[in-house]
mmCIF file of C-alpha atoms in Angstrom:
data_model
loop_
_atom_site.group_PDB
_atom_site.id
_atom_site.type_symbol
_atom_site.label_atom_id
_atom_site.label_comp_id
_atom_site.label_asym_id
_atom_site.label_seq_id
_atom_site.Cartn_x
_atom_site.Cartn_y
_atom_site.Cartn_z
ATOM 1 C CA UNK A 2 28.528 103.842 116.701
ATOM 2 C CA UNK A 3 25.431 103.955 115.074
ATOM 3 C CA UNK A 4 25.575 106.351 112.665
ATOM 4 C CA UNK A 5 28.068 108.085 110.040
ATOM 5 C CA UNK A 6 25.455 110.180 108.069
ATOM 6 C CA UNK A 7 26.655 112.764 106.433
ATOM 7 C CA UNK A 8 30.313 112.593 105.567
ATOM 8 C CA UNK A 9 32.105 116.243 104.237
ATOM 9 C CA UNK A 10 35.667 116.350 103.350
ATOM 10 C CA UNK A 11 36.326 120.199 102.793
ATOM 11 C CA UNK A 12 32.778 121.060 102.631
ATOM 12 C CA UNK A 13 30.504 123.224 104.529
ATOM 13 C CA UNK A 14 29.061 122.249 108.022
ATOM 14 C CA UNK A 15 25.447 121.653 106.958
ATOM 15 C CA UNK A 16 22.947 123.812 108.533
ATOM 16 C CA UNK A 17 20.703 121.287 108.603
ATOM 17 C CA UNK A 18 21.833 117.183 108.707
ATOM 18 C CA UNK A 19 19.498 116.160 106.204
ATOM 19 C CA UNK A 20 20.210 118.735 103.579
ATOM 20 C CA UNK A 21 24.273 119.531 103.765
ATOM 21 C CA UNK A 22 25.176 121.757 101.072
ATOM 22 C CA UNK A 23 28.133 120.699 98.886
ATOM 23 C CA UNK A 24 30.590 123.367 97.669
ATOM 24 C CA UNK A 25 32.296 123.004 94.129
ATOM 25 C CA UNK A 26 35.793 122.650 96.140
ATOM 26 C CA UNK A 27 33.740 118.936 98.126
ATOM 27 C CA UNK A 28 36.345 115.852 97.992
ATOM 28 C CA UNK A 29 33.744 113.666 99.323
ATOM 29 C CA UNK A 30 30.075 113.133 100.143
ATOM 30 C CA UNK A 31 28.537 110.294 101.471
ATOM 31 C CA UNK A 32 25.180 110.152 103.021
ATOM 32 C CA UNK A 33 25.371 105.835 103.513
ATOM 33 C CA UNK A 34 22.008 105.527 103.312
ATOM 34 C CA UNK A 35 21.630 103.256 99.964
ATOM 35 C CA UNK A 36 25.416 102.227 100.534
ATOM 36 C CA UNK A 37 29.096 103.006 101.007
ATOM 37 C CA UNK A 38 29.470 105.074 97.689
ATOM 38 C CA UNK A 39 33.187 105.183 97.195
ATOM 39 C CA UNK A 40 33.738 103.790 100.759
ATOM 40 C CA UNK A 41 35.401 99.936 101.760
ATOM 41 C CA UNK A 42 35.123 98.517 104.869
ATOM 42 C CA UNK A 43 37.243 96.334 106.264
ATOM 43 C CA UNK A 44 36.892 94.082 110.019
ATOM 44 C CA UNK A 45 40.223 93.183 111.685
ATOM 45 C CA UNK A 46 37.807 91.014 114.772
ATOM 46 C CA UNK A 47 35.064 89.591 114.649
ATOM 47 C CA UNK A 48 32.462 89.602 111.349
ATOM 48 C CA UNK A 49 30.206 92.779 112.761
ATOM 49 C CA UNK A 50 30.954 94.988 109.305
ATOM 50 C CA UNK A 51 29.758 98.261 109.045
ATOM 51 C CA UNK A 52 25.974 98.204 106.858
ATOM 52 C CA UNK A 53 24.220 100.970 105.311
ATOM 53 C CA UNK A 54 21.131 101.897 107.074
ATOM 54 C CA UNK A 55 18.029 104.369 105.299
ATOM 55 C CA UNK A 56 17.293 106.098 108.449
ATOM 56 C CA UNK A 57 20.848 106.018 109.820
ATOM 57 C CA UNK A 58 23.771 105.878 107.212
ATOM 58 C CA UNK A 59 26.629 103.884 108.086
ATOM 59 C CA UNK A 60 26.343 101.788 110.815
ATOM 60 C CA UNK A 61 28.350 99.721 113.176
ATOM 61 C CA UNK A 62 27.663 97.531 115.968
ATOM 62 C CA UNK A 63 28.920 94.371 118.372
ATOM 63 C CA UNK A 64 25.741 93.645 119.864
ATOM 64 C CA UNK A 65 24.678 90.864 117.991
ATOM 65 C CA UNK A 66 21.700 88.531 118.469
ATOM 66 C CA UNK A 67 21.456 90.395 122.122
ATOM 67 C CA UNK A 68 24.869 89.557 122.884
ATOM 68 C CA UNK A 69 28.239 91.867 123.118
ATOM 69 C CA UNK A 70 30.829 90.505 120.758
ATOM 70 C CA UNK A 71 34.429 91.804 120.727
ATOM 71 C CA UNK A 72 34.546 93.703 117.111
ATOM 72 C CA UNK A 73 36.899 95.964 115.351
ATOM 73 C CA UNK A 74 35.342 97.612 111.693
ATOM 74 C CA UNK A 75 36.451 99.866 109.508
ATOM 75 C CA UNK A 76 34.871 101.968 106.749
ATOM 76 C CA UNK A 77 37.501 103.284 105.014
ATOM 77 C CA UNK A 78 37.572 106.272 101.997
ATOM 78 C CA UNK A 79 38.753 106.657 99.209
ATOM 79 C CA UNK A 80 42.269 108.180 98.363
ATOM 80 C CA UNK A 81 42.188 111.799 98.792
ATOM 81 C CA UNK A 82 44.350 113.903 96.410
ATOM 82 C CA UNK A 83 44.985 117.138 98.809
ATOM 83 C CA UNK A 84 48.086 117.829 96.986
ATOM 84 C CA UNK A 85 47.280 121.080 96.458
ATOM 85 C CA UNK A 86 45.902 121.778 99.560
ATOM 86 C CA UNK A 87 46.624 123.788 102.710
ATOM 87 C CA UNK A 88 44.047 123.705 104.939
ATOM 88 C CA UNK A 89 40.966 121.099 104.992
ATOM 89 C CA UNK A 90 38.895 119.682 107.501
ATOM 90 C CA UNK A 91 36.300 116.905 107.584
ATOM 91 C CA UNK A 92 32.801 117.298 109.299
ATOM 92 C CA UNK A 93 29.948 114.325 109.501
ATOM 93 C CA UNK A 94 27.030 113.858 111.340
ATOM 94 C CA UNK A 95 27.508 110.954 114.222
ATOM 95 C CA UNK A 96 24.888 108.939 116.383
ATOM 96 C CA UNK A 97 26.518 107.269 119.643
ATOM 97 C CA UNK A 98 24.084 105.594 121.472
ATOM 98 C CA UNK A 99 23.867 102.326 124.044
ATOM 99 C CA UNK A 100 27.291 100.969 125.628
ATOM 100 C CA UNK A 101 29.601 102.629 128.486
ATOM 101 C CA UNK A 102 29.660 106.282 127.828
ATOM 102 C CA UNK A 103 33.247 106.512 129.374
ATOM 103 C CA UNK A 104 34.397 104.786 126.363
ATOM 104 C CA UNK A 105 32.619 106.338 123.549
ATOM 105 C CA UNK A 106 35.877 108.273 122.178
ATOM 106 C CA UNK A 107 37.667 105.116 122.464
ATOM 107 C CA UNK A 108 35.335 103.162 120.867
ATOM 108 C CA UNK A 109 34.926 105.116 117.993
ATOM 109 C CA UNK A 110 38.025 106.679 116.090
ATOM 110 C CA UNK A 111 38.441 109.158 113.196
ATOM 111 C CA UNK A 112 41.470 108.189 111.747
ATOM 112 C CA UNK A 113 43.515 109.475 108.750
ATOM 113 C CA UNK A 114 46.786 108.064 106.384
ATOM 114 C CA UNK A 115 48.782 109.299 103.748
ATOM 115 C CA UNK A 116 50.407 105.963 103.036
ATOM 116 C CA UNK A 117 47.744 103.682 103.190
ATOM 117 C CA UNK A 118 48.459 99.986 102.350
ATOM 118 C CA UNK A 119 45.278 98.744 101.500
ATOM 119 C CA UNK A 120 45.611 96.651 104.959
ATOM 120 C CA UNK A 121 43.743 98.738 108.119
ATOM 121 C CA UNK A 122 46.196 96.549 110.574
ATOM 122 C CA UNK A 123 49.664 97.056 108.710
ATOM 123 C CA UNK A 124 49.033 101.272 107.832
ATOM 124 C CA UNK A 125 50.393 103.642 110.054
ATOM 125 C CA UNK A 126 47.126 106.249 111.249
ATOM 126 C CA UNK A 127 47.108 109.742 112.746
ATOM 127 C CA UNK A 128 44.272 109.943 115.349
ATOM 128 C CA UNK A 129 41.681 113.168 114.899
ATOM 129 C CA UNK A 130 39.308 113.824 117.730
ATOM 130 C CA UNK A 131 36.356 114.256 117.325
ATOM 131 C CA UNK A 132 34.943 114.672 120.892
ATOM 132 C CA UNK A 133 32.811 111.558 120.365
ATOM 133 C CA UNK A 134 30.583 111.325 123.051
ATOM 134 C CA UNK A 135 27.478 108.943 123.804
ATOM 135 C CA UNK A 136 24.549 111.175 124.835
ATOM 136 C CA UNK A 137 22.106 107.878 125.054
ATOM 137 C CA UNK A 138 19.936 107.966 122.805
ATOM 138 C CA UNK A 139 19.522 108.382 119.086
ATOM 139 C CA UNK A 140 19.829 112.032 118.426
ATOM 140 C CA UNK A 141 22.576 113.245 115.590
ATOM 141 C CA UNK A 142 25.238 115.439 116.516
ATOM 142 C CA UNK A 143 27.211 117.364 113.507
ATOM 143 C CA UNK A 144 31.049 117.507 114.600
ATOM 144 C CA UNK A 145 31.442 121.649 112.671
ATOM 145 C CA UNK A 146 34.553 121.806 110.654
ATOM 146 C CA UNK A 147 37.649 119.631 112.051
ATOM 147 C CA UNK A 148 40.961 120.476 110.793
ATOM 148 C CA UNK A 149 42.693 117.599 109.054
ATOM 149 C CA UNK A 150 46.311 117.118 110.589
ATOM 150 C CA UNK A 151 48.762 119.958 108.635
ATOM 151 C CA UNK A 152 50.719 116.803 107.406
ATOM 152 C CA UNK A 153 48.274 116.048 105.294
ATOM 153 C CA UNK A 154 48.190 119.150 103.145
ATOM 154 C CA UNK A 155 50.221 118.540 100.034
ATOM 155 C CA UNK A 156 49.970 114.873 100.526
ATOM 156 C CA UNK A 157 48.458 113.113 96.948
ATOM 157 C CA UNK A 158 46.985 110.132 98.616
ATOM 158 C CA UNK A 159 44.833 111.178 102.249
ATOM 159 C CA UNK A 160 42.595 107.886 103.359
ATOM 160 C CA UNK A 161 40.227 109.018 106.188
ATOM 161 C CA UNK A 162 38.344 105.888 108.404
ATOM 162 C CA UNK A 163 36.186 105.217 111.093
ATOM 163 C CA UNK A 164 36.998 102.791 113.243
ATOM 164 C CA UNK A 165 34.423 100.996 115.356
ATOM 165 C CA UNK A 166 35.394 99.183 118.321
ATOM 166 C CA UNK A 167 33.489 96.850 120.924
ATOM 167 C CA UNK A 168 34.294 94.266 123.755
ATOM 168 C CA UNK A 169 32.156 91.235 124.884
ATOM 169 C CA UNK A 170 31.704 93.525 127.951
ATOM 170 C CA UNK A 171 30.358 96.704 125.964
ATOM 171 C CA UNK A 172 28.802 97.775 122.475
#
């Protein structure tokens, strides 16, 4: 993965990925391009953490020193209070480029938590596709509005992360 840009819990899709427009009713915002913001990270293999890039955002990678290294990183959000929610959805702006394309959606999760435990490895996640796809080369792609899971809603304490994922056979 290289690239979380844009990052818009109940926002709308931006029209452009530059210049997303956030509505008053925005839980989070994160363009990653001078840092995480409100954001952790957290690396369960290897020590390939996510970094904050000016041209791309957040970025992730296992392909270190011109080598493949088997990684797993996390950037992680902060708690969402969607309490008194009933409907929300996430969108973000997403670069894939460089490794087997056949495992770009399982190399790169969207994953969300109501009981988070401050520990990526011990916290039970909810998967949320995405439809991430590797188009080989570095070209965003927004993601439109994806619905957060309904058990969610009315939950005081949503976490949302990406998960990054790479083998010494593929980044």
């Amino acid at each position: 993965l290289k690239s979380v840009s844009k990052y818009v819990i109940d926002g709308v899709t931006p029209e452009e990925p530059e210049t997303p427009e956030t509505p008053a009713n925005t839980y989070v915002n994160e363009a990653f391009t001078n840092g995480f913001g409100s954001f952790t990270t957290q690396e369960t293999v290897g020590d390939y953490a996510w970094v904050s890039d000016a041209q791309y955002g957040a970025k992730a990678s296992g392909y270190v020193n011109g080598v493949s290294q088997d990684a797993e990183s996390w950037l992680i959000s902060p708690a969402i209070d969607l309490s008194n929610e009933t409907a929300a959805y996430i969108s973000f702006d997403y670069v894939i480029n460089k490794g087997d394309v056949s495992l770009a959606a399982a190399n790169h999760k969207l994953v969300i938590t109501s009981n988070y435990t401050g520990d990526v490895a011990s916290t039970e996640w909810v998967e949320v596709n995405y439809g991430a796809a590797n188009n080989n080369n570095w070209d965003f792609h927004n993601t439109g509005k994806i619905a957060l899971p309904e058990s969610m809603m009315g939950q005081a304490a949503v976490v949302i992360a990406f998960k990054y994922m790479s083998t010494k056979a593929n980044s």
